[in-house]
Amino acid sequence: MLENKHNEMPFVVKKTVSGIKPFLIMALIALLLGWIPIGFAQVAILDFELKDMTLSPAQNQTSRSSDSPINIKEINRTATLAPLLKDALAQSYNLMITPVPPHLYLEAQKGIGYLFERPQAAAKLGKKLNAEWIIVSRLHKPSHLFAYLISRVVHVPTAQPMPEIIIEIKGQQDRISQRGINKLAQRIQSQMNLTR
């Protein structure tokens, strides 16, 4: 009987442990709830636009249309980027990707660079899509040796753009590496987490 009495925790220690439990439980709940808004956020990802500086000015004017034979290889490569980014954000960060109907995109995009340069116009499109975030991106190719993936994340309710995210891709590639897209997805997710 004496052994049991000596093995019991002192009253002060009991009180301290019981006082910490609710704090730890609440901290855990707050941590879990902190991730929920991002996990269930609706994100609209627009197709990447191409800005190819390797063409002569005359070629650059004619390569703007998707049926131009001048730069069809680069146009096709650029078309693969948005699906890769959607997959990376959905699979790695569990974001809910909102589909963008082509007619709404064409209605909002008044020309090359319009939505990229105008976050308010991008946010207006995001509202039509019931998205919390809209991501507008560009493949900028200043040289045959490197290119940049550039994305702008816009918070739709406030129409506030985050700072541009720029990922450099080196070397000539028929396809943009998944590594570059994954890096872009990680930076996009980090920006969205910062604004919660």
GROMACS .gro file of C-alpha atoms in nm:
model
  196
    1MET     CA    1   0.000   0.000   0.000
    2LEU     CA    2   0.288   0.233   0.072
    3GLU     CA    3   0.440   0.148  -0.268
    4ASN     CA    4   0.128   0.267  -0.450
    5LYS     CA    5   0.125   0.591  -0.258
    6HIS     CA    6   0.488   0.665  -0.348
    7ASN     CA    7   0.441   0.572  -0.717
    8GLU     CA    8   0.152   0.813  -0.767
    9MET     CA    9   0.223   1.139  -0.947
   10PRO     CA   10   0.246   1.443  -0.725
   11PHE     CA   11  -0.061   1.668  -0.734
   12VAL     CA   12   0.126   1.956  -0.904
   13VAL     CA   13   0.243   1.733  -1.190
   14LYS     CA   14  -0.110   1.593  -1.235
   15LYS     CA   15  -0.251   1.944  -1.251
   16THR     CA   16   0.010   2.055  -1.507
   17VAL     CA   17  -0.043   1.752  -1.734
   18SER     CA   18  -0.420   1.788  -1.721
   19GLY     CA   19  -0.384   2.160  -1.801
   20ILE     CA   20  -0.169   2.092  -2.107
   21LYS     CA   21  -0.400   1.830  -2.261
   22PRO     CA   22  -0.673   2.074  -2.372
   23PHE     CA   23  -0.409   2.308  -2.514
   24LEU     CA   24  -0.249   2.027  -2.715
   25ILE     CA   25  -0.586   1.907  -2.842
   26MET     CA   26  -0.687   2.259  -2.949
   27ALA     CA   27  -0.348   2.316  -3.115
   28LEU     CA   28  -0.390   1.994  -3.313
   29ILE     CA   29  -0.743   2.089  -3.420
   30ALA     CA   30  -0.628   2.437  -3.525
   31LEU     CA   31  -0.345   2.285  -3.725
   32LEU     CA   32  -0.580   2.047  -3.903
   33LEU     CA   33  -0.839   2.317  -3.970
   34GLY     CA   34  -0.568   2.545  -4.103
   35TRP     CA   35  -0.512   2.307  -4.395
   36ILE     CA   36  -0.878   2.259  -4.484
   37PRO     CA   37  -0.940   2.584  -4.677
   38ILE     CA   38  -0.649   2.517  -4.912
   39GLY     CA   39  -0.733   2.151  -4.953
   40PHE     CA   40  -1.091   2.232  -5.054
   41ALA     CA   41  -1.016   2.551  -5.245
   42GLN     CA   42  -1.147   2.562  -5.600
   43VAL     CA   43  -0.859   2.648  -5.835
   44ALA     CA   44  -0.899   2.741  -6.202
   45ILE     CA   45  -0.589   2.690  -6.415
   46LEU     CA   46  -0.584   2.861  -6.753
   47ASP     CA   47  -0.391   2.735  -7.053
   48PHE     CA   48  -0.034   2.863  -7.077
   49GLU     CA   49   0.020   3.127  -7.340
   50LEU     CA   50   0.335   3.126  -7.550
   51LYS     CA   51   0.573   3.420  -7.575
   52ASP     CA   52   0.843   3.303  -7.815
   53MET     CA   53   1.118   3.561  -7.854
   54THR     CA   54   1.330   3.332  -8.076
   55LEU     CA   55   1.123   3.416  -8.382
   56SER     CA   56   1.179   3.718  -8.601
   57PRO     CA   57   0.920   3.998  -8.552
   58ALA     CA   58   0.741   3.898  -8.875
   59GLN     CA   59   0.729   3.532  -8.772
   60ASN     CA   60   0.614   3.626  -8.421
   61GLN     CA   61   0.312   3.808  -8.562
   62THR     CA   62   0.204   3.511  -8.774
   63SER     CA   63   0.279   3.248  -8.508
   64ARG     CA   64   0.007   3.384  -8.279
   65SER     CA   65  -0.263   3.168  -8.433
   66SER     CA   66  -0.276   2.802  -8.339
   67ASP     CA   67  -0.290   2.687  -8.704
   68SER     CA   68   0.032   2.865  -8.805
   69PRO     CA   69   0.295   2.621  -8.939
   70ILE     CA   70   0.581   2.850  -8.830
   71ASN     CA   71   0.580   2.759  -8.465
   72ILE     CA   72   0.347   2.462  -8.438
   73LYS     CA   73   0.598   2.253  -8.241
   74GLU     CA   74   0.629   2.518  -7.969
   75ILE     CA   75   0.254   2.578  -7.964
   76ASN     CA   76   0.191   2.205  -7.918
   77ARG     CA   77   0.450   2.185  -7.641
   78THR     CA   78   0.292   2.482  -7.464
   79ALA     CA   79  -0.050   2.313  -7.482
   80THR     CA   80   0.081   2.024  -7.267
   81LEU     CA   81   0.174   2.249  -6.973
   82ALA     CA   82  -0.166   2.329  -6.816
   83PRO     CA   83  -0.271   1.961  -6.793
   84LEU     CA   84   0.065   1.877  -6.631
   85LEU     CA   85   0.022   2.160  -6.379
   86LYS     CA   86  -0.337   2.055  -6.302
   87ASP     CA   87  -0.224   1.699  -6.234
   88ALA     CA   88   0.067   1.813  -6.015
   89LEU     CA   89  -0.156   2.041  -5.802
   90ALA     CA   90  -0.437   1.788  -5.771
   91GLN     CA   91  -0.219   1.486  -5.694
   92SER     CA   92   0.052   1.642  -5.477
   93TYR     CA   93  -0.155   1.904  -5.292
   94ASN     CA   94  -0.513   1.769  -5.318
   95LEU     CA   95  -0.642   2.091  -5.472
   96MET     CA   96  -0.981   2.084  -5.643
   97ILE     CA   97  -0.931   2.191  -6.005
   98THR     CA   98  -1.221   2.381  -6.160
   99PRO     CA   99  -1.273   2.314  -6.532
  100VAL     CA  100  -1.257   2.621  -6.755
  101PRO     CA  101  -1.512   2.604  -7.041
  102PRO     CA  102  -1.345   2.722  -7.364
  103HIS     CA  103  -1.624   2.969  -7.445
  104LEU     CA  104  -1.580   3.150  -7.110
  105TYR     CA  105  -1.202   3.159  -7.156
  106LEU     CA  106  -1.229   3.300  -7.509
  107GLU     CA  107  -1.483   3.557  -7.392
  108ALA     CA  108  -1.248   3.678  -7.114
  109GLN     CA  109  -0.918   3.659  -7.307
  110LYS     CA  110  -0.927   3.968  -7.530
  111GLY     CA  111  -0.584   3.890  -7.678
  112ILE     CA  112  -0.246   3.742  -7.596
  113GLY     CA  113  -0.139   3.853  -7.249
  114TYR     CA  114  -0.472   4.017  -7.160
  115LEU     CA  115  -0.557   3.803  -6.857
  116PHE     CA  116  -0.191   3.763  -6.760
  117GLU     CA  117  -0.146   4.140  -6.734
  118ARG     CA  118  -0.489   4.214  -6.582
  119PRO     CA  119  -0.554   4.033  -6.252
  120GLN     CA  120  -0.894   4.202  -6.215
  121ALA     CA  121  -1.008   4.051  -6.547
  122ALA     CA  122  -0.870   3.712  -6.443
  123ALA     CA  123  -1.056   3.740  -6.109
  124LYS     CA  124  -1.377   3.824  -6.294
  125LEU     CA  125  -1.340   3.501  -6.493
  126GLY     CA  126  -1.262   3.317  -6.167
  127LYS     CA  127  -1.590   3.442  -6.016
  128LYS     CA  128  -1.785   3.303  -6.312
  129LEU     CA  129  -1.616   2.970  -6.246
  130ASN     CA  130  -1.686   2.983  -5.869
  131ALA     CA  131  -1.313   2.949  -5.806
  132GLU     CA  132  -1.125   3.087  -5.509
  133TRP     CA  133  -0.800   3.106  -5.705
  134ILE     CA  134  -0.717   3.148  -6.073
  135ILE     CA  135  -0.374   3.076  -6.215
  136VAL     CA  136  -0.263   3.253  -6.532
  137SER     CA  137   0.059   3.129  -6.688
  138ARG     CA  138   0.298   3.185  -6.974
  139LEU     CA  139   0.585   2.998  -7.139
  140HIS     CA  140   0.842   3.269  -7.209
  141LYS     CA  141   1.112   3.156  -7.451
  142PRO     CA  142   1.386   3.420  -7.493
  143SER     CA  143   1.637   3.170  -7.635
  144HIS     CA  144   1.667   2.821  -7.780
  145LEU     CA  145   1.880   2.730  -7.476
  146PHE     CA  146   1.636   2.814  -7.197
  147ALA     CA  147   1.278   2.912  -7.126
  148TYR     CA  148   1.076   3.030  -6.828
  149LEU     CA  149   0.753   2.904  -6.680
  150ILE     CA  150   0.585   3.216  -6.541
  151SER     CA  151   0.266   3.199  -6.335
  152ARG     CA  152   0.057   3.455  -6.158
  153VAL     CA  153  -0.177   3.336  -5.883
  154VAL     CA  154  -0.480   3.561  -5.834
  155HIS     CA  155  -0.704   3.544  -5.526
  156VAL     CA  156  -1.048   3.571  -5.685
  157PRO     CA  157  -1.252   3.727  -5.397
  158THR     CA  158  -1.006   4.017  -5.361
  159ALA     CA  159  -0.870   4.024  -5.721
  160GLN     CA  160  -0.524   4.050  -5.563
  161PRO     CA  161  -0.235   3.896  -5.758
  162MET     CA  162   0.051   3.728  -5.579
  163PRO     CA  163   0.408   3.797  -5.696
  164GLU     CA  164   0.500   3.627  -6.023
  165ILE     CA  165   0.648   3.281  -5.994
  166ILE     CA  166   0.931   3.220  -6.240
  167ILE     CA  167   1.087   2.878  -6.299
  168GLU     CA  168   1.381   2.850  -6.541
  169ILE     CA  169   1.397   2.551  -6.774
  170LYS     CA  170   1.741   2.496  -6.929
  171GLY     CA  171   1.831   2.319  -7.252
  172GLN     CA  172   1.635   2.233  -7.562
  173GLN     CA  173   1.351   2.000  -7.478
  174ASP     CA  174   1.071   1.853  -7.681
  175ARG     CA  175   0.865   1.847  -7.362
  176ILE     CA  176   0.896   2.059  -7.051
  177SER     CA  177   1.029   1.840  -6.773
  178GLN     CA  178   0.793   1.725  -6.505
  179ARG     CA  179   1.049   1.850  -6.254
  180GLY     CA  180   0.995   2.210  -6.368
  181ILE     CA  181   0.616   2.172  -6.345
  182ASN     CA  182   0.644   2.013  -5.998
  183LYS     CA  183   0.859   2.304  -5.880
  184LEU     CA  184   0.603   2.549  -6.018
  185ALA     CA  185   0.318   2.361  -5.846
  186GLN     CA  186   0.503   2.367  -5.513
  187ARG     CA  187   0.558   2.744  -5.535
  188ILE     CA  188   0.193   2.804  -5.632
  189GLN     CA  189   0.070   2.600  -5.335
  190SER     CA  190   0.308   2.787  -5.101
  191GLN     CA  191   0.173   3.122  -5.218
  192MET     CA  192  -0.186   3.014  -5.163
  193ASN     CA  193  -0.100   2.892  -4.813
  194LEU     CA  194   0.053   3.230  -4.724
  195THR     CA  195  -0.270   3.417  -4.794
  196ARG     CA  196  -0.499   3.210  -4.576
   0.00000   0.00000   0.00000
